[in-house]
PDB file of C-alpha atoms in Angstrom:
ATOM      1  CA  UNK A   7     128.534 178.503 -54.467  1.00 36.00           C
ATOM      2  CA  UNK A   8     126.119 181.718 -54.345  1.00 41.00           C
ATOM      3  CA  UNK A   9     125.910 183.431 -50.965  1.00 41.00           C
ATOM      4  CA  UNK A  10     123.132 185.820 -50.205  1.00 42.00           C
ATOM      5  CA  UNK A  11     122.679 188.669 -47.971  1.00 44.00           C
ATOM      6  CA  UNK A  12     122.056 187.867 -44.116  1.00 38.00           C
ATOM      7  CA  UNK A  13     119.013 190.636 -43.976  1.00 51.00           C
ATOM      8  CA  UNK A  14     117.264 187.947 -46.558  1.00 63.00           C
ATOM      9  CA  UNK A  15     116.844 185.168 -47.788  1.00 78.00           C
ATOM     10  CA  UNK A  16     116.740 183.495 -51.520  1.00 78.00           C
ATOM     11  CA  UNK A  17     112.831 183.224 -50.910  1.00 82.00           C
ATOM     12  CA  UNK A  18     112.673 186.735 -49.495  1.00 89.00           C
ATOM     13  CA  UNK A  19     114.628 188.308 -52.339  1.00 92.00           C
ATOM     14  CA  UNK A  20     112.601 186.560 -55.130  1.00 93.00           C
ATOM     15  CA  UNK A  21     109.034 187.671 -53.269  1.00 94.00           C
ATOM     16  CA  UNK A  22     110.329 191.193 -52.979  1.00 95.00           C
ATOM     17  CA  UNK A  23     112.333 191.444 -56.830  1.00 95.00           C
ATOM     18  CA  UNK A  24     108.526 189.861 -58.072  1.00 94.00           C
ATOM     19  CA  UNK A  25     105.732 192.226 -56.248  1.00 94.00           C
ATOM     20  CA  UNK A  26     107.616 194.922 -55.139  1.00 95.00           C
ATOM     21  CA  UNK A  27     107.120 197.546 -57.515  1.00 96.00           C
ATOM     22  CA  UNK A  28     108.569 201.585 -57.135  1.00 98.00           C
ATOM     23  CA  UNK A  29     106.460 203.873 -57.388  1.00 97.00           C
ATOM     24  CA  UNK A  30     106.674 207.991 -56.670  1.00 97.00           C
ATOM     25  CA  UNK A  31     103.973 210.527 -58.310  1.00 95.00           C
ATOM     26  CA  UNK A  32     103.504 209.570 -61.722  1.00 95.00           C
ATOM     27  CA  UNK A  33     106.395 206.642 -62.193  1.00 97.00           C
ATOM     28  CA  UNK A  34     106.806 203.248 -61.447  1.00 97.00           C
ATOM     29  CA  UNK A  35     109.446 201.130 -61.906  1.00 96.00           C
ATOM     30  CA  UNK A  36     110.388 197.594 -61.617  1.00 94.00           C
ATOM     31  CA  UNK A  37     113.352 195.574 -63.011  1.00 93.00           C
ATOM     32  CA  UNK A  38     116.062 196.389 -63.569  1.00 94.00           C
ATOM     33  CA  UNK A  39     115.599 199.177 -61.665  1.00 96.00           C
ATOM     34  CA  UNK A  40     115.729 199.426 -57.477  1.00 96.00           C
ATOM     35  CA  UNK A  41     114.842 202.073 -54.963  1.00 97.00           C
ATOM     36  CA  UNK A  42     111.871 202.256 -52.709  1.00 95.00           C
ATOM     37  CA  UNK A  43     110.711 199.215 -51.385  1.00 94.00           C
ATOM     38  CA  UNK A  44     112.355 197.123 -53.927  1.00 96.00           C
ATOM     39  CA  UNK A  45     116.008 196.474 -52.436  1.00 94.00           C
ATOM     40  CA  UNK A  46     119.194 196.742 -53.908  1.00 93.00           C
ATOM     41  CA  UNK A  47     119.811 192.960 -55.162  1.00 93.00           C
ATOM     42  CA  UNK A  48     116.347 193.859 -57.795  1.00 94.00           C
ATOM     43  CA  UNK A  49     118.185 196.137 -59.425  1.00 93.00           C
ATOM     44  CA  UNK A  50     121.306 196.865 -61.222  1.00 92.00           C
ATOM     45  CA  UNK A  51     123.912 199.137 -59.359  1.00 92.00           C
ATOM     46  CA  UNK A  52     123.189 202.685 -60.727  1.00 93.00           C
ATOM     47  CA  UNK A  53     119.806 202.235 -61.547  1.00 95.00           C
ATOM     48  CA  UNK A  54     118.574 203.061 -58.111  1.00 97.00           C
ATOM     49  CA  UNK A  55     115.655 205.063 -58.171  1.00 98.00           C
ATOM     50  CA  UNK A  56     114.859 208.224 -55.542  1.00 98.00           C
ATOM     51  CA  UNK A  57     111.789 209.637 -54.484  1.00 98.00           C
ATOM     52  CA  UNK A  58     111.017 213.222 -52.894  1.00 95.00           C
ATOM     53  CA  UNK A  59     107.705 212.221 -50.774  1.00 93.00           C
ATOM     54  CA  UNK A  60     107.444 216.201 -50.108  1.00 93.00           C
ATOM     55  CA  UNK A  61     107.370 216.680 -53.984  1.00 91.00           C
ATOM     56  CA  UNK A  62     106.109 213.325 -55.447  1.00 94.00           C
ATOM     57  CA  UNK A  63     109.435 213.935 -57.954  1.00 96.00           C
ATOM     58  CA  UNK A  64     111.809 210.662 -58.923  1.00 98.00           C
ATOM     59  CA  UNK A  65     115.341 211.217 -59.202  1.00 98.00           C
ATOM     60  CA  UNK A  66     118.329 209.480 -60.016  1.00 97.00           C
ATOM     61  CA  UNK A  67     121.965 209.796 -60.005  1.00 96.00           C
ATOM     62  CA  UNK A  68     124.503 209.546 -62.557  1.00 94.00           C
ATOM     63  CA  UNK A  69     128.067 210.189 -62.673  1.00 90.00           C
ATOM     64  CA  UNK A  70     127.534 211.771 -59.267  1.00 90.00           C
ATOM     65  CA  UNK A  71     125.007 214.250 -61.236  1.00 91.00           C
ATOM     66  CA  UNK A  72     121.310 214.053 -60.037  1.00 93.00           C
ATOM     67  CA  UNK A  73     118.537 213.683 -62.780  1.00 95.00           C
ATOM     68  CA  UNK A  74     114.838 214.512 -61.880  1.00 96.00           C
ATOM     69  CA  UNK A  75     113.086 211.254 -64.246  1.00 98.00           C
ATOM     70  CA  UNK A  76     110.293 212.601 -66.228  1.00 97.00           C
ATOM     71  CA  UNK A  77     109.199 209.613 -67.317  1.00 97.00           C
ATOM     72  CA  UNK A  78     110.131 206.065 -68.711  1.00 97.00           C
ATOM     73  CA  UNK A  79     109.266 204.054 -71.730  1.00 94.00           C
ATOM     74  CA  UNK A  80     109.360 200.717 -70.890  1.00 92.00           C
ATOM     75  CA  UNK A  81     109.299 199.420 -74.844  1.00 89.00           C
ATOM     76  CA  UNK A  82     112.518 201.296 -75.439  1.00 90.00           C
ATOM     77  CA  UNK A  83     114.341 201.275 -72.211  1.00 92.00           C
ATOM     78  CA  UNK A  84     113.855 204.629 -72.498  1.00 94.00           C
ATOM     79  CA  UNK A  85     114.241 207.280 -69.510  1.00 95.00           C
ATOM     80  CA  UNK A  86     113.626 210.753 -69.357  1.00 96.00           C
ATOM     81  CA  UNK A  87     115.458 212.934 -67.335  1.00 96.00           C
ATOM     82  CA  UNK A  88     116.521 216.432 -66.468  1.00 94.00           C
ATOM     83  CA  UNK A  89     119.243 217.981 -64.403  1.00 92.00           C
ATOM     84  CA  UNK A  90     117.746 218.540 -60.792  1.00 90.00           C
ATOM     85  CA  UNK A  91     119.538 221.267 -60.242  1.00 85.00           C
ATOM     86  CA  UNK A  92     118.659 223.383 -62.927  1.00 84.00           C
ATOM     87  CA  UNK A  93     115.192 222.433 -62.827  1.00 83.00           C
ATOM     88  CA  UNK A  94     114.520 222.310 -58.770  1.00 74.00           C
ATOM     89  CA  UNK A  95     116.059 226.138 -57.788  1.00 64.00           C
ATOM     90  CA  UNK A  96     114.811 227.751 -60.986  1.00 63.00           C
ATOM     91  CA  UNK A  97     118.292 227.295 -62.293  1.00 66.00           C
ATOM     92  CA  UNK A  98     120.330 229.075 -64.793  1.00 76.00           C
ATOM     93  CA  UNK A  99     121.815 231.141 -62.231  1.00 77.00           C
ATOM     94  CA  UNK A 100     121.521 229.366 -59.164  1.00 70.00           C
ATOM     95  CA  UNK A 101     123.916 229.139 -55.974  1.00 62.00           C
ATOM     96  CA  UNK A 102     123.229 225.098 -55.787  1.00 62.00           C
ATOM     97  CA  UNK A 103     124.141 224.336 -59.463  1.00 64.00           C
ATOM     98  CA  UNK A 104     126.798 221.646 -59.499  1.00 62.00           C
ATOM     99  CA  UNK A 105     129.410 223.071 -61.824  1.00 71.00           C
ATOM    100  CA  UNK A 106     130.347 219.634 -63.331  1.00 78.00           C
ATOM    101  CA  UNK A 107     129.225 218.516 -66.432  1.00 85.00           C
ATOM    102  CA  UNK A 108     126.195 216.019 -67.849  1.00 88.00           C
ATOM    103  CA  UNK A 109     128.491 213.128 -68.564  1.00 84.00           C
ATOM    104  CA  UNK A 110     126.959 209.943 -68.970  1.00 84.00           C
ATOM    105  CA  UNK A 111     127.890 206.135 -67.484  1.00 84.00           C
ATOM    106  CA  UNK A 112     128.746 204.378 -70.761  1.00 83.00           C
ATOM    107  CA  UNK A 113     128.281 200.711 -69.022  1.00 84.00           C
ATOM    108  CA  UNK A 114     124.562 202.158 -67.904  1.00 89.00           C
ATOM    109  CA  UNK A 115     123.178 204.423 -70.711  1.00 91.00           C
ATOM    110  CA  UNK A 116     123.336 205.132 -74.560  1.00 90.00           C
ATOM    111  CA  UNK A 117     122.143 208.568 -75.371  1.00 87.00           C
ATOM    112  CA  UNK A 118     119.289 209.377 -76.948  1.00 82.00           C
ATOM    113  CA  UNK A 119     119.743 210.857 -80.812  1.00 79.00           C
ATOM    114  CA  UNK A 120     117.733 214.337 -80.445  1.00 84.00           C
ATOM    115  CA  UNK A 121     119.877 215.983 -78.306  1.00 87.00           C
ATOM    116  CA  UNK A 122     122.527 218.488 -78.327  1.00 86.00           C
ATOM    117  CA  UNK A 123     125.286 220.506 -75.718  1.00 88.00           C
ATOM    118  CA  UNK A 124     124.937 223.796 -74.578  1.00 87.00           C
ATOM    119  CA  UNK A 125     127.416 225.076 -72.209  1.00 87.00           C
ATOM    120  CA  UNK A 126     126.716 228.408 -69.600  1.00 87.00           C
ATOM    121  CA  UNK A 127     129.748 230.221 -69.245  1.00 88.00           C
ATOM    122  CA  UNK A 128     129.151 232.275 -65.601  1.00 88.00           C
ATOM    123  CA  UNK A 129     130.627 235.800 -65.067  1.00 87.00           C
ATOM    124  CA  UNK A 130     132.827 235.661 -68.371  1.00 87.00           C
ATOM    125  CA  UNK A 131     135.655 238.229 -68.636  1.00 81.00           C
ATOM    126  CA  UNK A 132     135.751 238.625 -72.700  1.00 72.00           C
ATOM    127  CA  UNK A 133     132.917 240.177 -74.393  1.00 58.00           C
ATOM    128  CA  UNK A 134     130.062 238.208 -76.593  1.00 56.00           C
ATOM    129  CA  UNK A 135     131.193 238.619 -80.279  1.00 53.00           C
ATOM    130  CA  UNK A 136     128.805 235.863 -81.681  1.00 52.00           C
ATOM    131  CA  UNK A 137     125.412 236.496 -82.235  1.00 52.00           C
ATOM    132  CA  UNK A 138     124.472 233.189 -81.557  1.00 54.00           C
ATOM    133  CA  UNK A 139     125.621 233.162 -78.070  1.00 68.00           C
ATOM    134  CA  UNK A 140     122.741 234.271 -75.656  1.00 81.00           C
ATOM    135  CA  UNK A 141     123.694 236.170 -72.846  1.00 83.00           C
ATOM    136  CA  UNK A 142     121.443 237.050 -69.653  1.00 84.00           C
ATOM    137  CA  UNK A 143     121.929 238.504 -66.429  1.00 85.00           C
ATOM    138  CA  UNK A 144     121.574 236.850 -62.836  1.00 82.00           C
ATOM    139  CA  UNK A 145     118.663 238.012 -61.206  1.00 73.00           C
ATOM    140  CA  UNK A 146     117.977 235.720 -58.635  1.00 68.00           C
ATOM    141  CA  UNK A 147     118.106 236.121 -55.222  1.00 65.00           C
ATOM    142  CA  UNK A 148     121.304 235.171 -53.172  1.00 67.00           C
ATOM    143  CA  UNK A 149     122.839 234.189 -57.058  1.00 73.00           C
ATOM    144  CA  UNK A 150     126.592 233.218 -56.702  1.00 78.00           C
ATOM    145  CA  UNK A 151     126.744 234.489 -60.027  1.00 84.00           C
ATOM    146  CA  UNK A 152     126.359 238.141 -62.066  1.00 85.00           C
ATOM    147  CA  UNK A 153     125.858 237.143 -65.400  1.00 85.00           C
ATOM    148  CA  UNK A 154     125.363 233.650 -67.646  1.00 86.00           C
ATOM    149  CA  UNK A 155     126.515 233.234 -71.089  1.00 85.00           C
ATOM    150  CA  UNK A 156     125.199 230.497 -73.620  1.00 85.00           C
ATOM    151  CA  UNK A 157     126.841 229.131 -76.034  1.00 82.00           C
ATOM    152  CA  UNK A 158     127.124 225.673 -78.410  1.00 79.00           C
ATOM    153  CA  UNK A 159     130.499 223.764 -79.412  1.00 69.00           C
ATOM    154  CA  UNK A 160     130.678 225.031 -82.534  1.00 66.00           C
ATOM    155  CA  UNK A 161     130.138 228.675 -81.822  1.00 67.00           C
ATOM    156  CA  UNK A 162     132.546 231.638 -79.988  1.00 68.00           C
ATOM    157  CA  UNK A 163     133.330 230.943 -76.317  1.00 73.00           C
ATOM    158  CA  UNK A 164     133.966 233.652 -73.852  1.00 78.00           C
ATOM    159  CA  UNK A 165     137.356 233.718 -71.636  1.00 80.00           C
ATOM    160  CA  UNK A 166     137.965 234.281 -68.076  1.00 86.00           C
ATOM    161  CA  UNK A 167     134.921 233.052 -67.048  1.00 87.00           C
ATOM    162  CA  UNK A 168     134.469 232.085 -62.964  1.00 86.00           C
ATOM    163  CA  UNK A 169     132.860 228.616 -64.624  1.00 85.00           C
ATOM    164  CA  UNK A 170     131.039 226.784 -66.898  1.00 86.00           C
ATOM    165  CA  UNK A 171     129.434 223.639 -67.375  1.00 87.00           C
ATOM    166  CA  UNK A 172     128.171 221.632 -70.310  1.00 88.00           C
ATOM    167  CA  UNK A 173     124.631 220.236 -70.344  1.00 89.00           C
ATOM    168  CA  UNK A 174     122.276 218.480 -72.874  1.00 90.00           C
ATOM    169  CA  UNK A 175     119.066 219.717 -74.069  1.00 89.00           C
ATOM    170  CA  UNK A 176     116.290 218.468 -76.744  1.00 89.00           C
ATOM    171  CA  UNK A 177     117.571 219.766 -80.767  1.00 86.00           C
ATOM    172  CA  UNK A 178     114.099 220.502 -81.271  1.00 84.00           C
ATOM    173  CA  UNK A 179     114.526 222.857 -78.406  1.00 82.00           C
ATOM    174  CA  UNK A 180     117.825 224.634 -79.438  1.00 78.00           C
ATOM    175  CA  UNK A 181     115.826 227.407 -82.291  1.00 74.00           C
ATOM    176  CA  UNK A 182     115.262 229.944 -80.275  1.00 72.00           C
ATOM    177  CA  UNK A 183     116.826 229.009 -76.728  1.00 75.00           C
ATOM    178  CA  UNK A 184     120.065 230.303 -76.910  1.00 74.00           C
ATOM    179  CA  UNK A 185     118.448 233.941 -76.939  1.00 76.00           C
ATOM    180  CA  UNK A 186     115.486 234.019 -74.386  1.00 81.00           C
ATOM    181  CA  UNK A 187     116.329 232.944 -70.647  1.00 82.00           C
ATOM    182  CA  UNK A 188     112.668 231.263 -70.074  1.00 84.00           C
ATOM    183  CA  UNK A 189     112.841 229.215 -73.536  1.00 86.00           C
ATOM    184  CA  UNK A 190     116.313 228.620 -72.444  1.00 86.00           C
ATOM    185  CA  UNK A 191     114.931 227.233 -68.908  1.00 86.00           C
ATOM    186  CA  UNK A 192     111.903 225.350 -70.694  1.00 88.00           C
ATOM    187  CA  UNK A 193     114.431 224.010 -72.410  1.00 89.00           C
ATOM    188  CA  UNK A 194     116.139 221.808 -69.572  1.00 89.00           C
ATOM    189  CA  UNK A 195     113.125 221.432 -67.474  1.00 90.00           C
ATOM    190  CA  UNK A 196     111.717 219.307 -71.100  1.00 91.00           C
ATOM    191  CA  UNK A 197     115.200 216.702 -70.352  1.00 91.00           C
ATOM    192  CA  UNK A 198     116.311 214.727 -72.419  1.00 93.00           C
ATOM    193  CA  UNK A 199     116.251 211.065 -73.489  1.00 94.00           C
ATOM    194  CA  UNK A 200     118.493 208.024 -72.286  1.00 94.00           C
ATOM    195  CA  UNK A 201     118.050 204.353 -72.895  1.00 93.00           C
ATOM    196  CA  UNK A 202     119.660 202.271 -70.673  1.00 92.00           C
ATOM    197  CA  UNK A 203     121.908 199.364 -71.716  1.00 85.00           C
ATOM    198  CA  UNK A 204     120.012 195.772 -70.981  1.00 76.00           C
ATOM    199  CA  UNK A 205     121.927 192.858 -72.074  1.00 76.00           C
ATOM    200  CA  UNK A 206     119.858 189.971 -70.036  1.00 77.00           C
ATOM    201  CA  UNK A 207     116.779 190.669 -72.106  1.00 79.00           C
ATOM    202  CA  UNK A 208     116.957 186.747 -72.827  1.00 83.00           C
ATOM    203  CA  UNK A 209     117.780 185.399 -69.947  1.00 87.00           C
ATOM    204  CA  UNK A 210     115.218 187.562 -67.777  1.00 90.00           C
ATOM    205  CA  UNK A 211     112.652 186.150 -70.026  1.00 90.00           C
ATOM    206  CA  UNK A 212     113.718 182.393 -69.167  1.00 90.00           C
ATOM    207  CA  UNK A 213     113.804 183.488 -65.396  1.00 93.00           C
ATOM    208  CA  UNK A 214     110.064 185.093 -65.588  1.00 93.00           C
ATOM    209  CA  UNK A 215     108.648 181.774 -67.293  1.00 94.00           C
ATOM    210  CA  UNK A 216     110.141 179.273 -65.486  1.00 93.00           C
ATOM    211  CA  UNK A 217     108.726 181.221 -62.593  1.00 93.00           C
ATOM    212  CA  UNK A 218     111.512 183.319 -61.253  1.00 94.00           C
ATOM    213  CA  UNK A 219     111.943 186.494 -60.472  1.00 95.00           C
ATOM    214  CA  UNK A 220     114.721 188.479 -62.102  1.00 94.00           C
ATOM    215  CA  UNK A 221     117.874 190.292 -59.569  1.00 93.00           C
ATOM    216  CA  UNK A 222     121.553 190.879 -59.620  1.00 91.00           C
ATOM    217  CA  UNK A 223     124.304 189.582 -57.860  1.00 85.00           C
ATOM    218  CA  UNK A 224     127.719 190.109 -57.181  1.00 82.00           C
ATOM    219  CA  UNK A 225     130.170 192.737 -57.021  1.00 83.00           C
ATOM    220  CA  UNK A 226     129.329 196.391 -58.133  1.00 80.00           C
ATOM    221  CA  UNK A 227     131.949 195.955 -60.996  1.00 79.00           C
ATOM    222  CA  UNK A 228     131.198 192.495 -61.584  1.00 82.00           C
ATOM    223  CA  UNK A 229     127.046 192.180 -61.547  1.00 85.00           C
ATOM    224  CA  UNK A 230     125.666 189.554 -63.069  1.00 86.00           C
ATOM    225  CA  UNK A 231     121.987 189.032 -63.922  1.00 89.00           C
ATOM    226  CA  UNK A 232     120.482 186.429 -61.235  1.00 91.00           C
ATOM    227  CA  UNK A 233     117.860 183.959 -60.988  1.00 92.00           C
ATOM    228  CA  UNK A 234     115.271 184.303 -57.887  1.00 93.00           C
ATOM    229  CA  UNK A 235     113.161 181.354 -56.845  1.00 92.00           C
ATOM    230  CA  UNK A 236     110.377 180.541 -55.022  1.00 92.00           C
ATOM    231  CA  UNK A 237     110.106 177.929 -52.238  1.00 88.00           C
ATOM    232  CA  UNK A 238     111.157 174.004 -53.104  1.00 88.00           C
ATOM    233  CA  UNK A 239     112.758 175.463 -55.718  1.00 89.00           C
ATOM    234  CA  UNK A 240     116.389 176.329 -56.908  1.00 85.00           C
ATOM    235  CA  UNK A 241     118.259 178.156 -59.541  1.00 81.00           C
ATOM    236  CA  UNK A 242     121.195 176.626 -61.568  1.00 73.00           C
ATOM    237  CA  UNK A 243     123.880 179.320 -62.416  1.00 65.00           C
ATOM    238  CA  UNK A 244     124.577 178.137 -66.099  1.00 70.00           C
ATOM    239  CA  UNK A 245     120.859 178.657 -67.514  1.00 69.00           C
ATOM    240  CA  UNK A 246     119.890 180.992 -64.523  1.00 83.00           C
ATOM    241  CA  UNK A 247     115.987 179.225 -64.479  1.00 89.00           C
ATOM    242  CA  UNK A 248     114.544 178.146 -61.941  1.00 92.00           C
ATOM    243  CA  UNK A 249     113.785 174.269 -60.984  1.00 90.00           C
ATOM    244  CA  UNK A 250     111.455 172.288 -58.422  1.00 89.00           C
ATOM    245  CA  UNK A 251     113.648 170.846 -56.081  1.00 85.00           C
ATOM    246  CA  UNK A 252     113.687 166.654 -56.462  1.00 78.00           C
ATOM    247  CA  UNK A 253     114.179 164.734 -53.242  1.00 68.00           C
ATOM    248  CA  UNK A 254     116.047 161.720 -53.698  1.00 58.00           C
ATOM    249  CA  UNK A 255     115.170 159.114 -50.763  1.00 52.00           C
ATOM    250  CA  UNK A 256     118.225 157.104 -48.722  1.00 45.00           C
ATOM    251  CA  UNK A 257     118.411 153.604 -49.146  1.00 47.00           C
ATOM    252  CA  UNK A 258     117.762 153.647 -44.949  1.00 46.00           C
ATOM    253  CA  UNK A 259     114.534 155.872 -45.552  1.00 45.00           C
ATOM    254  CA  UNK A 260     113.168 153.458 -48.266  1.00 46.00           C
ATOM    255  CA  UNK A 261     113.837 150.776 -46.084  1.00 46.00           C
ATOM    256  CA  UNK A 262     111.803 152.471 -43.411  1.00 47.00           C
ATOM    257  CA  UNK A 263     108.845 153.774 -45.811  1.00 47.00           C
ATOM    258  CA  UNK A 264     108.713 149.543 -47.219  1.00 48.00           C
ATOM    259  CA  UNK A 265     108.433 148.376 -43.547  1.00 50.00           C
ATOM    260  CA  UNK A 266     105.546 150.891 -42.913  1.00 48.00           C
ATOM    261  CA  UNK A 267     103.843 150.038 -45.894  1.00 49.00           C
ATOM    262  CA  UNK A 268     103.524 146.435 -44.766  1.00 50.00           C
ATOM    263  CA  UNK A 269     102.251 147.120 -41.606  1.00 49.00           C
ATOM    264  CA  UNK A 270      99.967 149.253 -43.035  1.00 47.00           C
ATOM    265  CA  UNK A 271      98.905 146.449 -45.478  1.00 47.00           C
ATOM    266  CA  UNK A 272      98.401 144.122 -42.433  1.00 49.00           C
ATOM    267  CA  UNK A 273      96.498 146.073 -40.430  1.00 47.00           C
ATOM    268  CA  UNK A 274      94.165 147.110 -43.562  1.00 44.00           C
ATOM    269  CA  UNK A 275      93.395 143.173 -43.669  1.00 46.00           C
ATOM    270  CA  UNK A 276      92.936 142.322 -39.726  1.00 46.00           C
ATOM    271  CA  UNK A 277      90.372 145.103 -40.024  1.00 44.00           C
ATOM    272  CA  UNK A 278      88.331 143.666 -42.853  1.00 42.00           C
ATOM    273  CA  UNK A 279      87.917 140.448 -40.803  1.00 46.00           C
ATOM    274  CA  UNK A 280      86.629 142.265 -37.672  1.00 39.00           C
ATOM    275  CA  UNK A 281      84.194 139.842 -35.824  1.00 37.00           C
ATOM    276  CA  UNK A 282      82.015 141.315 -33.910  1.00 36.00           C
ATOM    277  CA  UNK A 283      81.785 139.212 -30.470  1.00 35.00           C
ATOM    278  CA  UNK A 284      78.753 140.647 -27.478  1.00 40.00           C
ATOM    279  CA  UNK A 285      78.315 144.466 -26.947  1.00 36.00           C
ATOM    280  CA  UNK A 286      82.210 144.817 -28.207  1.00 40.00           C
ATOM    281  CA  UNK A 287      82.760 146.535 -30.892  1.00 38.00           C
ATOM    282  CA  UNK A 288      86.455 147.325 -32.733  1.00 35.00           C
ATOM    283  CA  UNK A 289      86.262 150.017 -34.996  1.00 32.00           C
ATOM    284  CA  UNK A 290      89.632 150.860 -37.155  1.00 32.00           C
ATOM    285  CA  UNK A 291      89.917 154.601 -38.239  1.00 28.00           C
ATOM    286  CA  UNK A 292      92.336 155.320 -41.292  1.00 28.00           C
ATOM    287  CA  UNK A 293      93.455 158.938 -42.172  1.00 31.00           C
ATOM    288  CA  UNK A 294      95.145 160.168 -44.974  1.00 32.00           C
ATOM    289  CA  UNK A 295      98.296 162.784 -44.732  1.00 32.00           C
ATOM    290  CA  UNK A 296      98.077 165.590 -47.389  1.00 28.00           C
ATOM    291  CA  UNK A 297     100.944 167.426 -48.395  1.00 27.00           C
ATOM    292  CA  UNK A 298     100.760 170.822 -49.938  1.00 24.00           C
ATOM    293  CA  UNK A 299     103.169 172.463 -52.295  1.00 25.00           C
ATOM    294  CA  UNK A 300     102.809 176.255 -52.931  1.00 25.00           C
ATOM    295  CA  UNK A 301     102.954 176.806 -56.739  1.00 29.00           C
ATOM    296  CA  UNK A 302     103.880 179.690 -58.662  1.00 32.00           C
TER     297      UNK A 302
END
């Protein structure tokens, strides 16, 4: 037995998870994505999407990090995405940078295979030894910081440092970053790439064409890919499709429906043989009920 929320129905849910689209500047999204207008039960849990009306920006969070999206390709499952708070305040340096680092959910998202970690080190103790590790004072206003140090895994790290956190940029974008603050900050505004992990490619297909629209159900750590269906008709849990609903009539009912037809019958042939007596006229009148199904 599938229950549903009591804010709407099955019929509700499947118009919303089929027209309801999100959409914020230059993205839209639709399954498996939610956020918006399109509620929570269109989308998988974690894929909610964000928007900033006063900025026309998308965001999303992951692993309690939020992501500005860029941009999505929909052939690849592909999303684009850069840390918000590097990227919103003018970041290296900034008091609102979350000092916890880019880690992704590995139920959710795969990462992409052009990317690499760099890691700021803030107000470091030891001195920078390595050439390769960029370092650049804090000249923002109201900073919490002095000083920012660069650096890769593979390279020197500085000690005593106040903190650090590790974030991914684009390889392409590494030559070059590590020792110029505004290639550094182009750097993480370009994001990187994610695809998120769809395993109900197949079974979303069967939904759409037998004229479903495609959800999710059930616990956060137990969703399941779910079947939406229009009016008159029903899902079935084991192929998740979507069926037209067959009403089988009682023996009482077709009992009922024979005696009407013979009635019917009879008074179909007392008006054929109408006689016409004087100025008296009897004239029979027979209408016909239509029934209309909506059809997706």
């Amino acid at each position: 037995m599938f229950g549903f929320p009591l804010s709407l129905s099955n019929h509700e849910l499947y118009e919303n998870c089929r027209d309801t689209v999100f959409r914020c500047g230059n993205i839209s999204a639709g399954f498996p994505f939610s956020g918006g207008q399109r509620v929570s039960e269109c989308g998988r849990h974690g894929l909610e999407l964000r928007c900033d009306n006063n900025n026309n920006t998308t965001t999303i969070v992951i692993s309690d990090i939020e992501y500005r999206v860029l941009g999505i390709r929909w052939d690849r499952h592909i999303l684009k995405i850069a840390r918000e708070d590097l990227i919103k305040y003018d970041g290296l340096c900034s008091p609102q940078i979350a000092t916890r680092n880019s880690v992704l959910d590995s139920e959710l998202f795969s990462p992409g295979p052009s990317y690499a970690n760099v890691t700021l080190f803030y107000d470091c103790q030891s001195s920078i030894s390595s050439r390769n590790l960029g370092f650049f004072p804090c000249d923002n206003a109201g900073s919490t910081y002095s000083n920012v140090s660069v650096g890769i895994p593979n390279n020197i790290q500085p000690k005593g440092c106040s903190a650090n956190v590790t974030v991914p940029i684009l390889r392409s974008s590494m030559e070059g970053s590590l020792n110029s603050s505004l290639r550094l900050k182009e750097a993480l505004n370009k994001g990187v790439e994610v695809q998120w992990n769809w395993k109900d490619n197949k079974a979303c297909g069967k939904c759409n064409d037998s004229g479903g629209a495609c959800g999710f159900f059930g616990p956060v750590e137990n969703q399941t890919m779910f079947c939406y269906c229009p009016f008159m008709f029903e899902n079935t849990p084991d192929d998740r499709q979507c069926h037209r609903v067959v009403s089988s009539s009682s023996p009482t009912s077709s009992a009922r429906e024979s005696e009407s037809e013979s009635k019917s019958k009879s008074k179909s042939k007392s008006s054929l043989n109408l006689i016409f007596i004087g100025i008296h006229h009897k004239v029979w009148f027979f209408g016909s009920e239509s029934i209309f199904l909506w059809r997706h």
